[in-house]
mmCIF file of C-alpha atoms in Angstrom:
data_model
loop_
_atom_site.group_PDB
_atom_site.id
_atom_site.type_symbol
_atom_site.label_atom_id
_atom_site.label_comp_id
_atom_site.label_asym_id
_atom_site.label_seq_id
_atom_site.Cartn_x
_atom_site.Cartn_y
_atom_site.Cartn_z
ATOM 1 C CA MET A 67 3.851 7.949 19.480
ATOM 2 C CA ASN A 68 2.221 6.542 16.372
ATOM 3 C CA ASN A 69 1.239 2.446 16.470
ATOM 4 C CA PRO A 70 3.966 1.224 14.349
ATOM 5 C CA ASP A 71 1.731 -1.844 13.473
ATOM 6 C CA THR A 72 -0.710 0.585 11.552
ATOM 7 C CA LYS A 73 1.287 1.607 8.481
ATOM 8 C CA ALA A 74 -0.024 3.450 5.504
ATOM 9 C CA GLN A 75 1.281 3.869 1.802
ATOM 10 C CA PHE A 76 2.927 6.908 1.080
ATOM 11 C CA LEU A 77 3.940 8.159 -2.296
ATOM 12 C CA ALA A 78 7.418 9.863 -2.864
ATOM 13 C CA ILE A 79 7.922 11.762 -6.322
ATOM 14 C CA LEU A 80 11.860 11.870 -6.373
ATOM 15 C CA ILE A 81 13.343 14.744 -8.507
ATOM 16 C CA TYR A 82 16.744 14.450 -10.055
ATOM 17 C CA GLU A 83 18.689 17.102 -12.443
ATOM 18 C CA ASP A 84 19.446 14.714 -15.640
ATOM 19 C CA GLY A 85 21.571 16.995 -17.300
ATOM 20 C CA GLU A 86 21.269 20.636 -17.888
ATOM 21 C CA GLY A 87 17.546 21.505 -18.406
ATOM 22 C CA TRP A 88 16.125 18.185 -18.074
ATOM 23 C CA ILE A 89 14.072 16.566 -14.966
ATOM 24 C CA CYS A 90 13.669 13.254 -14.072
ATOM 25 C CA GLU A 91 10.434 12.422 -11.963
ATOM 26 C CA GLU A 92 10.715 8.961 -10.303
ATOM 27 C CA PRO A 93 7.993 7.706 -8.145
ATOM 28 C CA HIS A 94 8.636 5.564 -5.059
ATOM 29 C CA VAL A 95 5.933 4.116 -2.524
ATOM 30 C CA TYR A 96 7.086 3.106 0.863
ATOM 31 C CA THR A 97 4.730 1.400 3.400
ATOM 32 C CA THR A 98 5.466 2.825 6.965
ATOM 33 C CA SER A 99 3.715 3.872 10.084
ATOM 34 C CA HIS A 100 4.625 7.715 9.830
ATOM 35 C CA PRO A 101 5.767 9.848 6.791
ATOM 36 C CA GLU A 102 8.680 11.016 8.233
ATOM 37 C CA ILE A 103 9.908 7.268 7.828
ATOM 38 C CA ALA A 104 8.908 7.467 4.333
ATOM 39 C CA TYR A 105 10.801 10.686 3.858
ATOM 40 C CA GLN A 106 13.953 9.581 5.150
ATOM 41 C CA LEU A 107 13.874 6.377 3.018
ATOM 42 C CA ALA A 108 13.060 8.474 -0.178
ATOM 43 C CA LEU A 109 16.056 10.696 0.523
ATOM 44 C CA ALA A 110 18.355 7.313 0.900
ATOM 45 C CA THR A 111 17.123 6.105 -2.104
ATOM 46 C CA GLY A 112 17.839 9.419 -3.997
ATOM 47 C CA ASN A 113 21.242 9.883 -2.235
ATOM 48 C CA GLU A 114 22.359 6.545 -4.127
ATOM 49 C CA GLN A 115 22.780 9.060 -7.199
ATOM 50 C CA ARG A 116 22.128 6.356 -10.029
ATOM 51 C CA TYR A 117 22.329 6.729 -14.058
ATOM 52 C CA GLY A 118 24.718 9.931 -13.734
ATOM 53 C CA ARG A 119 21.734 11.877 -12.388
ATOM 54 C CA THR A 120 21.852 14.393 -9.292
ATOM 55 C CA PHE A 121 19.192 14.151 -6.832
ATOM 56 C CA VAL A 122 17.815 17.547 -5.672
ATOM 57 C CA GLY A 123 14.683 16.641 -3.281
ATOM 58 C CA LEU A 124 11.008 15.570 -3.380
ATOM 59 C CA SER A 125 8.180 17.000 -5.267
ATOM 60 C CA CYS A 126 5.207 15.204 -3.666
ATOM 61 C CA LEU A 127 4.855 12.930 -0.198
ATOM 62 C CA GLU A 128 1.402 11.892 0.276
ATOM 63 C CA GLU A 129 -0.404 8.891 1.476
ATOM 64 C CA THR A 130 -1.716 6.573 -1.527
ATOM 65 C CA SER A 131 -4.222 3.622 -1.933
ATOM 66 C CA GLU A 132 -3.538 3.637 -5.970
ATOM 67 C CA GLU A 133 -0.917 0.961 -7.634
ATOM 68 C CA ILE A 134 2.101 3.162 -8.595
ATOM 69 C CA GLU A 135 3.985 2.021 -11.286
ATOM 70 C CA PRO A 136 7.895 2.930 -10.881
ATOM 71 C CA ILE A 137 8.432 4.462 -13.882
ATOM 72 C CA ALA A 138 10.579 7.410 -14.134
ATOM 73 C CA ARG A 139 9.809 9.809 -16.484
ATOM 74 C CA LEU A 140 11.905 12.991 -18.049
ATOM 75 C CA ARG A 141 10.825 16.447 -19.082
ATOM 76 C CA GLN A 142 12.384 19.857 -20.008
ATOM 77 C CA GLY A 143 12.733 22.242 -17.359
ATOM 78 C CA ASP A 144 14.763 23.510 -13.840
ATOM 79 C CA ALA A 145 14.556 20.357 -11.449
ATOM 80 C CA HIS A 146 15.266 22.623 -8.566
ATOM 81 C CA GLN A 147 12.173 24.378 -9.265
ATOM 82 C CA ARG A 148 10.036 21.560 -8.709
ATOM 83 C CA VAL A 149 11.239 20.515 -5.299
ATOM 84 C CA GLN A 150 9.074 21.313 -2.348
ATOM 85 C CA SER A 151 10.575 22.072 1.063
ATOM 86 C CA LYS A 152 9.564 19.338 3.575
ATOM 87 C CA THR A 153 7.148 21.327 5.359
ATOM 88 C CA ASP A 154 5.255 21.897 1.997
ATOM 89 C CA LEU A 155 4.738 18.281 1.568
ATOM 90 C CA GLN A 156 1.258 17.432 1.770
ATOM 91 C CA ALA A 157 1.863 14.477 4.111
ATOM 92 C CA PHE A 158 3.432 16.767 6.886
ATOM 93 C CA ASN A 159 0.297 18.953 6.624
ATOM 94 C CA ASP A 160 -2.066 16.195 7.600
ATOM 95 C CA PRO A 161 -3.457 17.009 11.016
ATOM 96 C CA ARG A 162 -3.265 13.302 11.703
ATOM 97 C CA TRP A 163 0.502 13.020 11.010
ATOM 98 C CA GLN A 164 1.400 16.242 12.709
ATOM 99 C CA SER A 165 -0.087 15.160 16.254
ATOM 100 C CA THR A 166 1.969 12.085 16.167
ATOM 101 C CA LEU A 167 5.597 11.035 16.465
ATOM 102 C CA HIS A 168 7.483 8.398 14.284
ATOM 103 C CA ASP A 169 8.885 5.579 15.840
ATOM 104 C CA GLU A 170 12.840 5.907 15.978
ATOM 105 C CA ASN A 171 13.204 1.758 16.286
ATOM 106 C CA GLU A 172 11.039 1.608 12.890
ATOM 107 C CA LEU A 173 13.055 4.330 11.403
ATOM 108 C CA CYS A 174 16.371 2.909 12.447
ATOM 109 C CA GLU A 175 15.271 -0.664 11.140
ATOM 110 C CA ALA A 176 13.893 0.896 7.953
ATOM 111 C CA LEU A 177 17.345 2.458 7.067
ATOM 112 C CA THR A 178 19.656 -0.554 7.657
ATOM 113 C CA GLU A 179 20.284 -2.782 5.170
ATOM 114 C CA PRO A 180 19.303 -6.398 5.343
ATOM 115 C CA ASP A 181 21.652 -9.404 5.781
ATOM 116 C CA PHE A 182 23.154 -10.940 2.770
ATOM 117 C CA LEU A 183 22.953 -14.797 2.387
ATOM 118 C CA MET A 184 26.263 -15.667 0.927
ATOM 119 C CA ASP A 185 29.590 -13.451 0.214
ATOM 120 C CA ILE A 186 30.564 -12.880 -3.621
ATOM 121 C CA PRO A 187 34.486 -13.329 -3.784
ATOM 122 C CA GLY A 188 35.875 -10.896 -6.112
ATOM 123 C CA LEU A 189 33.146 -8.553 -6.405
ATOM 124 C CA ASP A 190 34.964 -5.730 -4.712
ATOM 125 C CA ASP A 191 38.117 -6.425 -6.377
ATOM 126 C CA THR A 192 36.869 -5.438 -9.625
ATOM 127 C CA PRO A 193 37.142 -1.819 -11.012
ATOM 128 C CA TRP A 194 33.625 -1.216 -11.656
ATOM 129 C CA HIS A 195 33.829 2.626 -12.161
ATOM 130 C CA THR A 196 36.153 2.061 -15.218
ATOM 131 C CA LEU A 197 33.142 -0.111 -17.127
ATOM 132 C CA LYS A 198 30.326 1.157 -18.470
ATOM 133 C CA HIS A 199 26.455 0.218 -18.399
ATOM 134 C CA ALA A 200 23.291 1.915 -20.374
ATOM 135 C CA TYR A 201 23.786 4.877 -18.065
ATOM 136 C CA GLY A 202 27.473 5.338 -18.085
ATOM 137 C CA SER A 203 29.905 4.027 -14.983
ATOM 138 C CA ALA A 204 29.186 0.819 -13.735
ATOM 139 C CA TYR A 205 29.756 1.635 -10.132
ATOM 140 C CA ASP A 206 26.577 0.637 -8.994
ATOM 141 C CA VAL A 207 26.713 -2.764 -10.595
ATOM 142 C CA PRO A 208 28.378 -4.449 -7.086
ATOM 143 C CA LYS A 209 25.693 -3.010 -5.146
ATOM 144 C CA ASP A 210 23.051 -4.472 -7.160
ATOM 145 C CA ILE A 211 24.753 -7.893 -7.526
ATOM 146 C CA ARG A 212 25.356 -8.403 -4.027
ATOM 147 C CA ARG A 213 21.498 -7.595 -3.343
ATOM 148 C CA LEU A 214 20.659 -10.277 -5.341
ATOM 149 C CA THR A 215 21.687 -12.213 -2.368
ATOM 150 C CA SER A 216 19.704 -9.965 0.275
ATOM 151 C CA SER A 217 17.434 -11.515 2.870
ATOM 152 C CA SER A 218 14.681 -9.096 1.879
ATOM 153 C CA ASP A 219 12.292 -9.852 -1.289
ATOM 154 C CA VAL A 220 12.183 -6.280 -1.933
ATOM 155 C CA TYR A 221 15.899 -5.570 -2.190
ATOM 156 C CA ARG A 222 16.232 -8.431 -4.457
ATOM 157 C CA GLU A 223 13.285 -7.383 -6.450
ATOM 158 C CA ASN A 224 14.982 -3.928 -7.049
ATOM 159 C CA ALA A 225 18.003 -5.094 -7.438
ATOM 160 C CA LEU A 226 17.128 -7.219 -10.367
ATOM 161 C CA TRP A 227 14.962 -4.553 -11.776
ATOM 162 C CA HIS A 228 17.941 -2.169 -11.758
ATOM 163 C CA LEU A 229 20.465 -4.743 -13.782
ATOM 164 C CA PHE A 230 17.709 -5.475 -16.235
ATOM 165 C CA GLY A 231 17.813 -1.714 -16.799
ATOM 166 C CA SER A 232 21.541 -1.185 -16.591
ATOM 167 C CA ILE A 233 23.654 -4.374 -17.781
ATOM 168 C CA TYR A 234 20.843 -5.362 -20.159
ATOM 169 C CA HIS A 235 19.284 -2.580 -21.189
ATOM 170 C CA GLN A 236 16.310 -3.463 -24.216
ATOM 171 C CA GLY A 237 18.666 -6.117 -25.316
ATOM 172 C CA THR A 238 21.714 -4.119 -25.656
ATOM 173 C CA VAL A 239 25.024 -5.567 -23.289
ATOM 174 C CA TYR A 240 27.829 -3.367 -22.135
ATOM 175 C CA SER A 241 31.182 -3.619 -20.953
ATOM 176 C CA ALA A 242 30.070 -4.360 -17.520
ATOM 177 C CA THR A 243 27.943 -6.974 -18.797
ATOM 178 C CA VAL A 244 30.577 -9.340 -19.357
ATOM 179 C CA THR A 245 32.231 -8.683 -16.039
ATOM 180 C CA ALA A 246 28.859 -9.229 -14.256
ATOM 181 C CA VAL A 247 28.145 -12.699 -15.491
ATOM 182 C CA PRO A 248 30.797 -14.924 -13.596
ATOM 183 C CA PHE A 249 29.114 -13.235 -10.385
ATOM 184 C CA LEU A 250 25.801 -13.820 -11.635
ATOM 185 C CA LEU A 251 26.793 -17.616 -11.999
ATOM 186 C CA GLN A 252 28.166 -17.808 -8.328
ATOM 187 C CA ILE A 253 24.679 -16.656 -7.369
ATOM 188 C CA LEU A 254 22.824 -19.114 -9.578
ATOM 189 C CA VAL A 255 24.754 -22.354 -8.326
ATOM 190 C CA ASN A 256 24.229 -21.495 -4.781
ATOM 191 C CA THR A 257 21.090 -23.545 -4.218
ATOM 192 C CA SER A 258 20.280 -22.246 -1.021
ATOM 193 C CA LEU A 259 19.408 -18.756 -2.262
ATOM 194 C CA PRO A 260 16.045 -17.488 -3.033
ATOM 195 C CA ASP A 261 14.730 -16.286 -6.246
ATOM 196 C CA ARG A 262 17.358 -17.878 -8.385
ATOM 197 C CA GLY A 263 14.581 -18.472 -11.162
ATOM 198 C CA GLN A 264 14.475 -14.635 -11.771
ATOM 199 C CA VAL A 265 18.239 -14.361 -11.934
ATOM 200 C CA ALA A 266 18.595 -17.185 -14.510
ATOM 201 C CA GLU A 267 15.965 -15.219 -16.286
ATOM 202 C CA LEU A 268 18.427 -12.550 -16.507
ATOM 203 C CA LEU A 269 21.247 -15.015 -17.560
ATOM 204 C CA GLU A 270 18.729 -16.018 -20.327
ATOM 205 C CA ALA A 271 18.418 -12.308 -21.768
ATOM 206 C CA LEU A 272 21.926 -12.098 -21.808
ATOM 207 C CA ALA A 273 22.798 -15.250 -24.020
ATOM 208 C CA GLU A 274 19.945 -13.985 -26.188
ATOM 209 C CA SER A 275 21.750 -10.777 -26.683
ATOM 210 C CA ALA A 276 25.153 -12.578 -27.198
ATOM 211 C CA ALA A 277 23.551 -14.346 -30.034
ATOM 212 C CA PHE A 278 22.677 -11.422 -32.084
ATOM 213 C CA ASP A 279 23.866 -11.221 -35.619
ATOM 214 C CA PRO A 280 26.634 -8.707 -35.948
ATOM 215 C CA ALA A 281 25.479 -7.584 -39.565
ATOM 216 C CA GLN A 282 22.048 -6.995 -37.899
ATOM 217 C CA ILE A 283 23.688 -4.700 -35.123
ATOM 218 C CA ALA A 284 25.465 -2.760 -37.909
ATOM 219 C CA ALA A 285 22.286 -2.196 -39.975
ATOM 220 C CA ARG A 286 20.225 -1.137 -37.017
ATOM 221 C CA TRP A 287 22.431 1.271 -36.288
ATOM 222 C CA GLN A 288 23.143 2.340 -39.849
ATOM 223 C CA TRP A 289 19.526 2.927 -39.701
ATOM 224 C CA LEU A 290 19.457 5.001 -36.390
ATOM 225 C CA GLY A 291 22.472 7.016 -37.515
ATOM 226 C CA GLU A 292 20.446 7.851 -40.738
ATOM 227 C CA THR A 293 17.270 8.658 -38.681
ATOM 228 C CA PHE A 294 18.335 10.243 -35.695
ATOM 229 C CA GLY A 295 22.112 11.027 -36.176
ATOM 230 C CA GLU A 296 21.857 14.589 -34.613
ATOM 231 C CA ILE A 297 20.893 13.458 -31.335
ATOM 232 C CA TYR A 298 24.289 11.024 -30.895
ATOM 233 C CA GLU A 299 27.666 12.390 -29.639
ATOM 234 C CA ARG A 300 29.532 9.551 -31.761
ATOM 235 C CA PRO A 301 29.336 8.273 -35.120
ATOM 236 C CA SER A 302 26.814 5.283 -35.144
ATOM 237 C CA SER A 303 29.457 3.057 -36.987
ATOM 238 C CA GLU A 304 31.427 3.442 -33.669
ATOM 239 C CA MET A 305 28.420 2.769 -31.268
ATOM 240 C CA ALA A 306 27.613 -0.479 -33.767
ATOM 241 C CA ALA A 307 31.200 -1.596 -33.125
ATOM 242 C CA GLU A 308 31.266 -1.231 -29.571
ATOM 243 C CA GLU A 309 28.064 -3.085 -29.292
ATOM 244 C CA VAL A 310 29.341 -5.930 -31.446
ATOM 245 C CA ALA A 311 32.142 -6.158 -29.556
ATOM 246 C CA ALA A 312 30.095 -6.560 -26.021
ATOM 247 C CA CYS A 313 28.202 -9.366 -27.472
ATOM 248 C CA GLN A 314 31.055 -11.190 -28.300
ATOM 249 C CA SER A 315 32.820 -10.564 -25.170
ATOM 250 C CA VAL A 316 29.733 -11.906 -23.311
ATOM 251 C CA LEU A 317 29.278 -14.663 -25.745
ATOM 252 C CA GLN A 318 33.103 -15.763 -25.009
ATOM 253 C CA CYS A 319 32.491 -15.290 -21.116
ATOM 254 C CA LEU A 320 29.166 -17.559 -21.656
ATOM 255 C CA VAL A 321 31.190 -20.180 -23.519
ATOM 256 C CA ASP A 322 33.930 -20.480 -21.037
ATOM 257 C CA ASN A 323 31.334 -20.888 -18.332
ATOM 258 C CA LEU A 324 29.166 -23.619 -20.228
ATOM 259 C CA PRO A 325 29.703 -26.312 -17.526
ATOM 260 C CA HIS A 326 28.081 -24.129 -14.942
ATOM 261 C CA ILE A 327 25.213 -23.229 -16.983
ATOM 262 C CA GLN A 328 24.643 -27.175 -18.119
ATOM 263 C CA GLN A 329 24.624 -27.820 -14.589
ATOM 264 C CA LEU A 330 22.064 -25.416 -14.170
ATOM 265 C CA ALA A 331 20.075 -26.758 -16.918
ATOM 266 C CA ASP A 332 19.404 -29.762 -14.507
ATOM 267 C CA ASP A 333 18.853 -27.823 -11.792
ATOM 268 C CA SER A 334 16.148 -28.992 -9.225
ATOM 269 C CA ASP A 335 14.231 -25.485 -9.427
ATOM 270 C CA VAL A 336 12.410 -25.632 -12.758
ATOM 271 C CA ASP A 337 12.674 -22.104 -13.266
ATOM 272 C CA VAL A 338 16.275 -21.901 -13.233
ATOM 273 C CA ALA A 339 16.369 -25.232 -15.110
ATOM 274 C CA ARG A 340 13.971 -23.685 -17.889
ATOM 275 C CA HIS A 341 15.864 -20.315 -18.509
ATOM 276 C CA ALA A 342 19.528 -22.146 -18.370
ATOM 277 C CA GLN A 343 18.109 -24.515 -21.030
ATOM 278 C CA ALA A 344 17.074 -21.547 -23.087
ATOM 279 C CA ALA A 345 20.426 -19.902 -22.685
ATOM 280 C CA LEU A 346 22.074 -23.071 -23.950
ATOM 281 C CA ALA A 347 19.766 -22.884 -27.026
ATOM 282 C CA HIS A 348 20.512 -19.536 -28.044
ATOM 283 C CA LEU A 349 24.371 -20.339 -27.603
ATOM 284 C CA ALA A 350 23.740 -23.295 -29.822
ATOM 285 C CA SER A 351 22.034 -21.002 -32.349
ATOM 286 C CA ILE A 352 25.370 -19.275 -32.921
ATOM 287 C CA ASP A 353 27.139 -22.810 -33.809
ATOM 288 C CA ALA A 354 24.309 -23.727 -36.211
ATOM 289 C CA ALA A 355 24.257 -20.220 -37.994
#
């Protein structure tokens, strides 16, 4: 059996069908003692089926020593034609791995989600599937919010990365965003949790978006409609109104929770305090306008 203390980095390229005729290639790196464990982790990642895409398999699994940026790439084509069978993946054709068995205990541990450090009341009582984020249905948001309280720093980091891309996407907020804010605040006021400064950074970003001038949002969407109108399924004016409504809802939610944000502005964690103070400044800028 392979020595579980001797681990390697494996690059897996996950392939998704992102609408008819479109391929999404998403790289992930897994550090394990055997490619079978990396393969099973890649399947588990893919089967979460995020962003309305359909996971169809892997095009690559190989050892790597390079730093890999986890940036998904979209291209035209048939996603199924990009997938390789398990036996054709490079890692499984390396004689070194063919002569060893994977460690079942390591595989079981790798596939078991780490413990959570707090309960979040009400999180599962929310009809997230009826709300929207940047990629459609927000059914995956509660999983990411809960993972912000994971005992694993990797899970926390990935959850935050997903939330920055879903409920806050390049400065845009959505119906799921306003619903997420009170849960983020529940996490932030729990001073026993790690990485609160990073969650506070997300809160600051949401406050900055909530402070956007509705006239600027309308003007931006008018320009987008005039320039790229053919790629949108709905009138740009309708999408502008939707974004303005989301910003105003997030703003109201932040105002309703102002005492919590003011409390965080005096937090002993300097990063939490700094981002909370910046969030308050964004909210104050609306009153001063």
